[in-house]
Amino acid sequence: MSKILVIGATSAIAEQCARIWAGRGDKLFLVARNEDRLQTIAKDLKVRGTAQTHTYCTDLNDMHNHTALLDDAETRLKGLDLVLIAHGTLSKQKNCEQSVEQTMKEIKTNALSTISLLTLIANRFEAKRQGTIAVISSVAGDRGRASNYVYGSAKAMITAYTSGMRQRLHKSNVAVVTVKPGFVDTPMTSEFKKGLLWAKSSLVATKIVKAIDQRKDEVYVPVFWWAIMMIIKAIPMTLFKRKSF
């Protein structure tokens, strides 16, 4: 029975992961900013078999509250084995291009708030010499593209940060799993036209939980995104800057 902290628990992917863990009888501590959604999800997870479910409502951009959040999770669960960080927003690129304030807001939500949490969690797990930290980054962080480079830059920061943290924590038996989803059909992407490259959140969650169980370092979800991004990264800049994708 694992003790699991799910940050951004109302996101579609995180909720699906929590359903899998609930079915295993794990103990869950759910964090998000929408109290009503948190309570609805918590009730559902109890029906699905979770041993314990606790909720914590907060705006994760309030980084001064991160220590209190982690203290509460460890107290209520009587320890922590796994943390999944899954919160974020899908930046509107055009709006960011016209507003420094909007760009900084997106970077704070999608990168800085996560880095704050990672720093605190890493120190706790390092001291215990055990634990798993899983973070949802994105394939968008592999190469900046005109269509989403603000969001991509934030995710690139997360990917680089977790890479260094993974190397640091390896000697302490702490696993750091960086998840790079491609296109996922969720409420956050409801405005997008769906195609063959799109995956359901339930499938993505299954792959994430498997990667966590296996203590993988970095995983593309679905796996074919590894090949796609290898190709995109290999395009010479002289050609890349003339393309639109």
Coordinates of C-alpha atoms in Angstrom, one line a residue:
M1 CA 0.0 0.0 0.0
S2 CA 1.6 3.2 -1.2
K3 CA 1.2 6.7 0.2
I4 CA 0.7 9.0 -2.7
L5 CA 0.5 12.8 -3.1
V6 CA -1.2 13.9 -6.3
I7 CA -0.6 17.6 -7.1
G8 CA -3.0 19.0 -9.8
A9 CA -5.4 16.1 -9.0
T10 CA -8.3 17.6 -10.9
S11 CA -6.4 17.4 -14.2
A12 CA -7.7 14.6 -16.5
I13 CA -4.5 12.7 -16.5
A14 CA -3.9 12.9 -12.7
E15 CA -7.5 11.8 -12.0
Q16 CA -7.1 8.8 -14.2
C17 CA -3.8 7.9 -12.4
A18 CA -5.5 8.3 -9.1
R19 CA -8.3 5.9 -10.1
I20 CA -5.6 3.2 -10.8
W21 CA -4.0 3.8 -7.4
A22 CA -7.4 3.8 -5.7
G23 CA -8.1 0.4 -7.3
R24 CA -4.9 -0.9 -5.7
G25 CA -6.0 0.3 -2.3
D26 CA -3.3 3.0 -2.0
K27 CA -3.6 6.1 0.3
L28 CA -4.1 9.4 -1.6
F29 CA -3.6 13.0 -0.8
L30 CA -5.2 15.2 -3.5
V31 CA -4.2 18.8 -4.2
A32 CA -5.9 21.3 -6.5
R33 CA -7.5 24.7 -6.5
N34 CA -11.1 23.7 -7.3
E35 CA -12.7 22.5 -4.0
D36 CA -15.9 21.1 -5.6
R37 CA -14.0 19.1 -8.1
L38 CA -11.6 17.8 -5.5
Q39 CA -14.5 16.6 -3.3
T40 CA -16.2 14.9 -6.3
I41 CA -13.0 13.1 -7.2
A42 CA -12.3 12.1 -3.6
K43 CA -15.8 10.5 -3.3
D44 CA -15.3 8.6 -6.5
L45 CA -11.9 7.3 -5.4
K46 CA -13.3 6.0 -2.1
V47 CA -15.8 4.0 -4.1
R48 CA -13.0 2.6 -6.2
G49 CA -11.2 1.2 -3.2
T50 CA -8.7 3.7 -1.9
A51 CA -7.6 3.1 1.7
Q52 CA -7.6 6.8 2.5
T53 CA -8.3 10.0 0.6
H54 CA -7.5 13.5 1.8
T55 CA -7.9 16.8 0.0
Y56 CA -6.1 20.1 0.1
C57 CA -7.3 23.1 -1.8
T58 CA -4.7 25.7 -2.8
D59 CA -3.4 27.9 -5.7
L60 CA -0.1 26.2 -6.4
N61 CA 1.3 29.6 -7.6
D62 CA 1.3 30.5 -3.9
M63 CA 4.7 29.1 -3.4
H64 CA 4.9 30.3 0.2
N65 CA 2.3 27.6 1.0
H66 CA 4.2 24.7 -0.5
T67 CA 6.0 23.7 2.7
A68 CA 2.7 23.7 4.6
L69 CA 1.1 21.6 1.9
L70 CA 3.8 18.9 2.1
D71 CA 3.8 18.9 5.9
D72 CA 0.0 18.3 5.8
A73 CA 0.4 15.5 3.3
E74 CA 3.1 13.7 5.2
T75 CA 1.2 14.1 8.5
R76 CA -2.2 12.8 7.2
L77 CA -0.7 9.9 5.2
K78 CA 2.0 9.2 7.9
G79 CA 4.7 9.5 5.3
L80 CA 5.1 9.7 1.5
D81 CA 6.2 7.2 -1.0
L82 CA 5.3 8.9 -4.3
V83 CA 4.5 12.4 -5.5
L84 CA 2.9 13.1 -8.9
I85 CA 3.1 16.7 -10.1
A86 CA 0.5 17.2 -12.8
H87 CA -0.8 20.8 -12.6
G88 CA -0.4 23.4 -15.3
T89 CA -2.1 25.5 -18.0
L90 CA -2.1 25.4 -21.7
S91 CA -0.7 28.8 -22.7
K92 CA -2.3 30.9 -25.4
Q93 CA 0.8 31.7 -27.4
K94 CA -0.6 34.7 -29.2
N95 CA -1.6 36.3 -25.9
C96 CA 1.8 35.7 -24.4
E97 CA 3.5 37.3 -27.4
Q98 CA 1.7 40.5 -26.7
S99 CA 2.1 40.6 -22.9
V100 CA 5.2 40.2 -20.7
E101 CA 2.8 39.8 -17.8
Q102 CA 0.9 36.9 -19.4
T103 CA 4.2 35.2 -20.4
M104 CA 5.6 35.5 -16.9
K105 CA 2.3 34.1 -15.5
E106 CA 2.5 31.1 -17.7
I107 CA 6.1 30.4 -16.9
K108 CA 5.3 30.7 -13.2
T109 CA 2.4 28.2 -13.4
N110 CA 4.0 25.7 -15.7
A111 CA 7.6 25.9 -14.5
L112 CA 8.5 27.9 -11.4
S113 CA 5.7 26.5 -9.1
T114 CA 6.7 23.0 -10.1
I115 CA 10.4 23.7 -9.4
S116 CA 9.5 25.1 -6.0
L117 CA 7.7 21.8 -5.2
L118 CA 10.4 19.7 -6.7
T119 CA 13.1 21.4 -4.6
L120 CA 11.2 20.8 -1.3
I121 CA 10.2 17.2 -2.2
A122 CA 13.7 16.3 -3.3
N123 CA 15.2 17.4 0.0
R124 CA 12.6 15.4 2.0
F125 CA 13.1 12.2 -0.1
E126 CA 16.9 12.6 -0.1
A127 CA 16.9 12.7 3.7
K128 CA 14.8 9.5 3.9
R129 CA 16.9 7.9 1.1
Q130 CA 13.7 6.6 -0.6
G131 CA 10.8 7.7 -2.7
T132 CA 9.6 8.4 -6.3
I133 CA 9.0 11.8 -7.8
A134 CA 7.0 11.9 -11.1
V135 CA 6.5 15.1 -13.1
I136 CA 4.4 15.7 -16.2
S137 CA 6.5 17.7 -18.7
S138 CA 5.7 17.6 -22.4
V139 CA 7.1 16.8 -25.8
A140 CA 6.7 20.6 -26.4
G141 CA 9.8 21.1 -24.3
D142 CA 12.1 19.1 -26.7
R143 CA 12.3 22.0 -29.2
G144 CA 10.8 25.4 -29.2
R145 CA 8.3 26.0 -32.0
A146 CA 6.5 29.2 -33.1
S147 CA 3.1 27.8 -32.2
N148 CA 3.8 27.2 -28.5
Y149 CA 7.2 28.3 -27.4
V150 CA 6.2 29.9 -24.2
Y151 CA 4.6 26.7 -23.0
G152 CA 7.4 24.7 -24.5
S153 CA 10.0 26.8 -22.7
A154 CA 8.4 26.2 -19.4
K155 CA 8.3 22.4 -20.0
A156 CA 11.9 22.5 -21.3
M157 CA 12.9 24.0 -17.9
I158 CA 11.1 21.1 -16.1
T159 CA 12.8 18.5 -18.3
A160 CA 16.2 20.0 -17.6
Y161 CA 15.6 20.5 -13.9
T162 CA 14.4 16.9 -13.4
S163 CA 17.4 15.6 -15.4
G164 CA 19.8 17.2 -13.0
M165 CA 17.8 16.3 -10.0
R166 CA 17.6 12.7 -11.1
Q167 CA 21.4 12.5 -11.3
R168 CA 21.7 14.1 -7.9
L169 CA 19.2 11.8 -6.2
H170 CA 20.2 8.5 -7.8
K171 CA 22.7 7.8 -5.0
S172 CA 20.0 8.3 -2.5
N173 CA 17.7 5.7 -4.1
V174 CA 15.2 8.3 -5.1
A175 CA 13.6 7.9 -8.6
V176 CA 12.7 10.9 -10.7
V177 CA 10.3 10.1 -13.6
T178 CA 9.9 12.7 -16.3
V179 CA 6.7 12.1 -18.3
K180 CA 6.5 13.7 -21.8
P181 CA 3.0 13.4 -23.2
G182 CA 2.1 14.3 -26.7
F183 CA -1.4 15.3 -27.7
V184 CA -3.9 14.2 -25.0
D185 CA -7.7 14.5 -25.3
T186 CA -8.7 16.4 -22.2
P187 CA -11.0 19.2 -21.2
M188 CA -7.9 21.5 -21.5
T189 CA -7.5 20.6 -25.2
S190 CA -11.3 20.6 -26.0
E191 CA -10.9 23.5 -28.6
F192 CA -8.4 21.5 -30.7
K193 CA -9.3 19.3 -33.6
K194 CA -8.4 15.7 -32.8
G195 CA -6.6 13.3 -35.1
L196 CA -4.6 10.1 -35.2
L197 CA -1.8 11.4 -32.9
W198 CA -4.2 12.1 -30.0
A199 CA -4.4 9.8 -27.0
K200 CA -7.1 9.3 -24.4
S201 CA -6.2 10.4 -20.8
S202 CA -7.0 6.9 -19.5
L203 CA -4.4 5.4 -21.8
V204 CA -1.8 8.0 -20.9
A205 CA -2.4 7.4 -17.2
T206 CA -1.9 3.7 -17.6
K207 CA 1.4 4.3 -19.3
I208 CA 2.4 6.8 -16.6
V209 CA 1.6 4.5 -13.7
K210 CA 3.6 1.7 -15.4
A211 CA 6.6 4.0 -15.9
I212 CA 6.4 5.0 -12.2
D213 CA 6.2 1.3 -11.1
Q214 CA 9.3 0.6 -13.2
R215 CA 11.1 3.7 -11.9
K216 CA 11.8 4.8 -15.4
D217 CA 13.9 7.9 -16.0
E218 CA 12.1 9.6 -18.9
V219 CA 9.1 8.3 -20.8
Y220 CA 7.3 9.6 -23.9
V221 CA 3.5 8.9 -23.9
P222 CA 2.5 7.4 -26.2
V223 CA 5.9 6.0 -27.1
F224 CA 5.8 6.9 -30.8
W225 CA 6.3 10.6 -29.7
W226 CA 10.0 9.6 -29.1
A227 CA 10.5 9.0 -32.8
I228 CA 8.5 12.1 -33.8
M229 CA 10.5 14.4 -31.6
M230 CA 13.8 12.8 -32.7
I231 CA 12.9 13.8 -36.2
I232 CA 11.8 17.3 -35.2
K233 CA 15.0 17.9 -33.2
A234 CA 17.1 16.7 -36.1
I235 CA 15.7 19.2 -38.7
P236 CA 18.4 21.8 -39.4
M237 CA 17.6 25.3 -38.2
T238 CA 17.9 26.7 -41.7
L239 CA 15.0 24.5 -42.7
F240 CA 13.2 24.5 -39.4
K241 CA 12.7 28.2 -39.2
R242 CA 10.9 28.2 -42.6
K243 CA 8.4 25.5 -41.5
S244 CA 5.1 26.1 -39.6
F245 CA 4.2 23.4 -37.1

